[in-house]
PDB file of C-alpha atoms in Angstrom:
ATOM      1  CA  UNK R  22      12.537   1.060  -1.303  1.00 85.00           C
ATOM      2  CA  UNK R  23      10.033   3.210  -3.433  1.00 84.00           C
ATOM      3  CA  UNK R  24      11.684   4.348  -6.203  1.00 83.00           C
ATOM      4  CA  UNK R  25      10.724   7.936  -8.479  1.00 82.00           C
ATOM      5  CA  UNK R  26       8.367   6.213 -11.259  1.00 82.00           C
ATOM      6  CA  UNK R  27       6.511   3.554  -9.849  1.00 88.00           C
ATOM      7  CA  UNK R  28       3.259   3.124  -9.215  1.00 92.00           C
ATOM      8  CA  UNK R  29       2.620   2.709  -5.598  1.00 94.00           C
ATOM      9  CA  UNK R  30      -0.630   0.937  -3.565  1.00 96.00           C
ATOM     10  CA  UNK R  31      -0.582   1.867   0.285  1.00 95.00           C
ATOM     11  CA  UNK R  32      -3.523  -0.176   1.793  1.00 96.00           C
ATOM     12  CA  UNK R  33      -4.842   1.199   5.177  1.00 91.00           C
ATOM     13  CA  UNK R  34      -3.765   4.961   4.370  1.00 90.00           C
ATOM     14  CA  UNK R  35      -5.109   5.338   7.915  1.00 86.00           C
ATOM     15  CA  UNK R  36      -3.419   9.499   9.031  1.00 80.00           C
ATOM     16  CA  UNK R  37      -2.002   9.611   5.255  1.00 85.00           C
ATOM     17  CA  UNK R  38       1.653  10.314   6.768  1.00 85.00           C
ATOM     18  CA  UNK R  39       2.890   7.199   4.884  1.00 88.00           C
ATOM     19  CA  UNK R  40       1.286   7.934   2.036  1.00 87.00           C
ATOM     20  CA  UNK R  41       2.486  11.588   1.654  1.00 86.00           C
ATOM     21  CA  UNK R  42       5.928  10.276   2.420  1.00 87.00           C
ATOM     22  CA  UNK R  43       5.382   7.547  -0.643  1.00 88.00           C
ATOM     23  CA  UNK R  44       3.945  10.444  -2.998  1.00 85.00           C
ATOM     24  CA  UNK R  45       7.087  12.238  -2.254  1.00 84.00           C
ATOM     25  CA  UNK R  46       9.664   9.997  -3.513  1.00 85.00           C
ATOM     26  CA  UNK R  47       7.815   8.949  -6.598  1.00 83.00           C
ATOM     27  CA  UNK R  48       6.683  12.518  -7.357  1.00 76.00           C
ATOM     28  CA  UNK R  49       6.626  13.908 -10.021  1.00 73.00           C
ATOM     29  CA  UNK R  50       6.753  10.580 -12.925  1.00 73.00           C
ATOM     30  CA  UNK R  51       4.124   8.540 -10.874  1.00 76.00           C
ATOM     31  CA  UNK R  52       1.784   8.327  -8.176  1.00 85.00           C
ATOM     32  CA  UNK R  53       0.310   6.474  -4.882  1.00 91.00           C
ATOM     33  CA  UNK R  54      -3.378   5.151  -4.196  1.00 93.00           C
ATOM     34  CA  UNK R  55      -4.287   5.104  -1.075  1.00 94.00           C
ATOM     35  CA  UNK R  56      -6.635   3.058   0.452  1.00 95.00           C
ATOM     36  CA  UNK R  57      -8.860   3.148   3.601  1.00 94.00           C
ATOM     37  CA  UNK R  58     -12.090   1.397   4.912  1.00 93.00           C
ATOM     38  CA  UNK R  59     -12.621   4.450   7.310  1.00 94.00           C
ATOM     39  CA  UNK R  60     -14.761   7.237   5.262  1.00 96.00           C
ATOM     40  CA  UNK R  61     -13.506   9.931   8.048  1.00 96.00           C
ATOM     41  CA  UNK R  62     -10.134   9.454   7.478  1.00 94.00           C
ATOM     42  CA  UNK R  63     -10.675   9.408   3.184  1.00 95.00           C
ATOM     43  CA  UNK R  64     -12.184  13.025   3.577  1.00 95.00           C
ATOM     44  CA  UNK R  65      -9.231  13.801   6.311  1.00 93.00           C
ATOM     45  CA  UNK R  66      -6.451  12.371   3.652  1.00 90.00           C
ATOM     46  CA  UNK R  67      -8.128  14.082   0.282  1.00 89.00           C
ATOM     47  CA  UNK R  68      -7.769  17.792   2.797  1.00 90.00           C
ATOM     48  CA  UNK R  69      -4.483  16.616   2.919  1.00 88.00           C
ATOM     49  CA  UNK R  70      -4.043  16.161  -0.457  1.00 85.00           C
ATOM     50  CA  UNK R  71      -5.198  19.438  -1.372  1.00 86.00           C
ATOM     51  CA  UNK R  72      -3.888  21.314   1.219  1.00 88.00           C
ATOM     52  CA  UNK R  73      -0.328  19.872   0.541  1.00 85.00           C
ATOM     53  CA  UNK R  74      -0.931  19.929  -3.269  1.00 85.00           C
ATOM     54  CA  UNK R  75       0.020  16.617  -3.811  1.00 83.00           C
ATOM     55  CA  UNK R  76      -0.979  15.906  -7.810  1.00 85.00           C
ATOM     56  CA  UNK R  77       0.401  12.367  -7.805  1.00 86.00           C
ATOM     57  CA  UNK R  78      -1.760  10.881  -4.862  1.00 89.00           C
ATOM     58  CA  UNK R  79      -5.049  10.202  -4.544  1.00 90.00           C
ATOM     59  CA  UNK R  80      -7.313   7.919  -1.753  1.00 93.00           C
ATOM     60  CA  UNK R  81     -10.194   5.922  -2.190  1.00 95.00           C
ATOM     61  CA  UNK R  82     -12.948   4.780   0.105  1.00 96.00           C
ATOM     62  CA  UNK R  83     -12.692   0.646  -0.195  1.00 94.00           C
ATOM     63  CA  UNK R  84     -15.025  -1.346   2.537  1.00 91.00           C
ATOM     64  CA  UNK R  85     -15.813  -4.075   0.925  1.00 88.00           C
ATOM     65  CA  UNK R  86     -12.087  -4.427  -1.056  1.00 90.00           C
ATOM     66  CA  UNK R  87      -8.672  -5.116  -0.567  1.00 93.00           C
ATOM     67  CA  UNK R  88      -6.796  -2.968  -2.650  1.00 96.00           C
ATOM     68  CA  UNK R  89      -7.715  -1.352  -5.660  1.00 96.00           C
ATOM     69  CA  UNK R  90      -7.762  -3.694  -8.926  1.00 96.00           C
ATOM     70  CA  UNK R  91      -8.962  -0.902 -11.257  1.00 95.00           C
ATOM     71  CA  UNK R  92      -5.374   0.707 -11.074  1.00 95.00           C
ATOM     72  CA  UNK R  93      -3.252  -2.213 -10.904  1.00 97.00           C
ATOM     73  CA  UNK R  94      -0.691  -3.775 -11.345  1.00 97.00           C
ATOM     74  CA  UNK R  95       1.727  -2.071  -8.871  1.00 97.00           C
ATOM     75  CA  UNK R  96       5.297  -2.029  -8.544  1.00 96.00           C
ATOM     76  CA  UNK R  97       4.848  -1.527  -5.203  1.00 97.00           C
ATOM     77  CA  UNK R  98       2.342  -2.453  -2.862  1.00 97.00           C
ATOM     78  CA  UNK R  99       2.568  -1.161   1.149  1.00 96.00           C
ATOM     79  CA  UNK R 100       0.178  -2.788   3.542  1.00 95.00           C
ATOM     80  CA  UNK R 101      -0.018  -0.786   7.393  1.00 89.00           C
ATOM     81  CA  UNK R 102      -2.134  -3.582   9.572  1.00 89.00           C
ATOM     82  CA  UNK R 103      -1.797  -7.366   9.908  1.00 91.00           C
ATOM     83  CA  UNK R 104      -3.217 -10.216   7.783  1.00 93.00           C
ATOM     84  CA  UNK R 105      -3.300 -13.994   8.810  1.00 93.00           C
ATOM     85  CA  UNK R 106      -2.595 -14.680   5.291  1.00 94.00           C
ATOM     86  CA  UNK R 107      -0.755 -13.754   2.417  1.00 95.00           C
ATOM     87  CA  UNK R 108      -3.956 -11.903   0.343  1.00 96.00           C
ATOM     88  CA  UNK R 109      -4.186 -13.474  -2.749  1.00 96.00           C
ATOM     89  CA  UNK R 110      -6.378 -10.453  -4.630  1.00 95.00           C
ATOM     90  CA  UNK R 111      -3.154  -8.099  -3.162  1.00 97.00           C
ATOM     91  CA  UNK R 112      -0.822 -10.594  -5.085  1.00 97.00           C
ATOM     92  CA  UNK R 113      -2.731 -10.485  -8.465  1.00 97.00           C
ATOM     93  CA  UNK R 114      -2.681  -6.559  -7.885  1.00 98.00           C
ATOM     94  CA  UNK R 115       1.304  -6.324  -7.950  1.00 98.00           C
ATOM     95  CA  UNK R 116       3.208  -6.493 -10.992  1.00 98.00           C
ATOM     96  CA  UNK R 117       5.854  -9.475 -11.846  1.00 98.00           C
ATOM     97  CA  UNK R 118       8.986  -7.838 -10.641  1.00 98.00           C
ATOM     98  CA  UNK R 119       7.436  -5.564  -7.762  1.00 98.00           C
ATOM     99  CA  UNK R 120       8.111  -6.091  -4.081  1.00 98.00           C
ATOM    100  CA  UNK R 121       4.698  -6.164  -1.602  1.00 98.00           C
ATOM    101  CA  UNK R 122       5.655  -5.368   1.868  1.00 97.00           C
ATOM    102  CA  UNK R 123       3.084  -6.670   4.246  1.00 97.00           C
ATOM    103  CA  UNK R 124       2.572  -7.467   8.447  1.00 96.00           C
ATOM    104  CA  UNK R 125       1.272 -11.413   8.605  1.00 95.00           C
ATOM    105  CA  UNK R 126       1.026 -12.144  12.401  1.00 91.00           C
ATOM    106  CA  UNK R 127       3.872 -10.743  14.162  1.00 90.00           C
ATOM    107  CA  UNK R 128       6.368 -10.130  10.769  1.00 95.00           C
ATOM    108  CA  UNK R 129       7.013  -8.245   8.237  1.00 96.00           C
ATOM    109  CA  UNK R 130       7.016 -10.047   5.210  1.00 97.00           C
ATOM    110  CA  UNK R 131       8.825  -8.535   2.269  1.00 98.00           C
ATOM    111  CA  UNK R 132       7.282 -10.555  -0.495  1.00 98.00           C
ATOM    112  CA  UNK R 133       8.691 -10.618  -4.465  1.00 98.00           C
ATOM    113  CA  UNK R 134       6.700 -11.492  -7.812  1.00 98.00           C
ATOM    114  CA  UNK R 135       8.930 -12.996  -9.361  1.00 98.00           C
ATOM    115  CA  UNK R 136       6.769 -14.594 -12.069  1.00 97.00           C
ATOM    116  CA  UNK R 137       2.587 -14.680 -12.503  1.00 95.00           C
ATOM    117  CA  UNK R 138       2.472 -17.663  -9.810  1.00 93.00           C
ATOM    118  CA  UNK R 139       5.927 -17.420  -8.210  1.00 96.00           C
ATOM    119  CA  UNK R 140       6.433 -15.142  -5.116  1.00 96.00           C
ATOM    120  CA  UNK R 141       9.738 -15.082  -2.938  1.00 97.00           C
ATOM    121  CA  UNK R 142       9.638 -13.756   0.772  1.00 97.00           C
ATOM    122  CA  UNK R 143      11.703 -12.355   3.067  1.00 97.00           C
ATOM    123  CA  UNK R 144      10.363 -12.409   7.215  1.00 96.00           C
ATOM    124  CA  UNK R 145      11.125  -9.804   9.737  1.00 96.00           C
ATOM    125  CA  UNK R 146       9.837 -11.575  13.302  1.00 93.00           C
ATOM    126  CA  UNK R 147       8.808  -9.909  16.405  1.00 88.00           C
ATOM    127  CA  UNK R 148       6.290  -6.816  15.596  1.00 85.00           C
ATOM    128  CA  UNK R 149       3.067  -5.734  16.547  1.00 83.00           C
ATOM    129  CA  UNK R 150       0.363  -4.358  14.045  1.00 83.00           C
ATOM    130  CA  UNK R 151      -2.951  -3.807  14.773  1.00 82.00           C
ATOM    131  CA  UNK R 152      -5.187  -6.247  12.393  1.00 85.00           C
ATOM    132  CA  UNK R 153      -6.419  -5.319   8.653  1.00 84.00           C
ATOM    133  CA  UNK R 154     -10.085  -4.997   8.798  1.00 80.00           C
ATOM    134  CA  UNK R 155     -11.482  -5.635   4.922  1.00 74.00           C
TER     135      UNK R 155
END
């Protein structure tokens, strides 16, 4: 439920369709990182970006990261491949308040800061992601 104004992570930007469709509901008050350990498709998503003129998205090349700490904290933080684990350096990235929505096995977990060391969740069973390479 991205909402016009927040501040967006989308970790594994992989095509960029999901993160052009996340630029477009927050544009024009705020704006989406991408991120994506696969340098071919960074340079294919920043084409994107300029080609579609999207000025409220931008993608960064993170191999050795989850996430992107030098933008944070999120309201919102989108995850596109399964974890084993709830990330802990993806939780200290989202703000209190914001909503991370994230594959761990074969669920969707739609997990809630609700204070600096307090996190609710929500599970969705019975999906299939491929696995979150970091």
């Amino acid at each position: 439920q991205p909402q016009k104004g927040e501040k967006i992570l989308d970790v594994g930007t992989g095509s960029w369709r999901t993160t052009a469709l996340l630029a477009y509901i927050v544009w024009p008050q705020w704006l989406v990182i991408g991120t994506e350990i696969d340098l071919e498709l960074v340079h294919m998503t920043a084409k994107n970006i300029q080609k579609y003129h999207f000025t409220n998205t931008t993608v960064f090349h993170t191999p050795e990261t989850l996430g992107f700490r030098a933008w944070a904290p999120y309201d919102k933080i989108l995850v596109s491949a399964a974890v084993q684990y709830l990330p802990d350096g993806l939780l200290a990235q989202l703000k209190v308040g914001g909503t991370m929505v994230i594959p761990i096995w074969d669920a969707i977990w739609r997990v809630k800061k609700v204070s600096p060391h307090v996190v609710t969740h929500d599970v969705f069973e019975w999906f299939a992601f491929v696995p979150l390479v970091y």
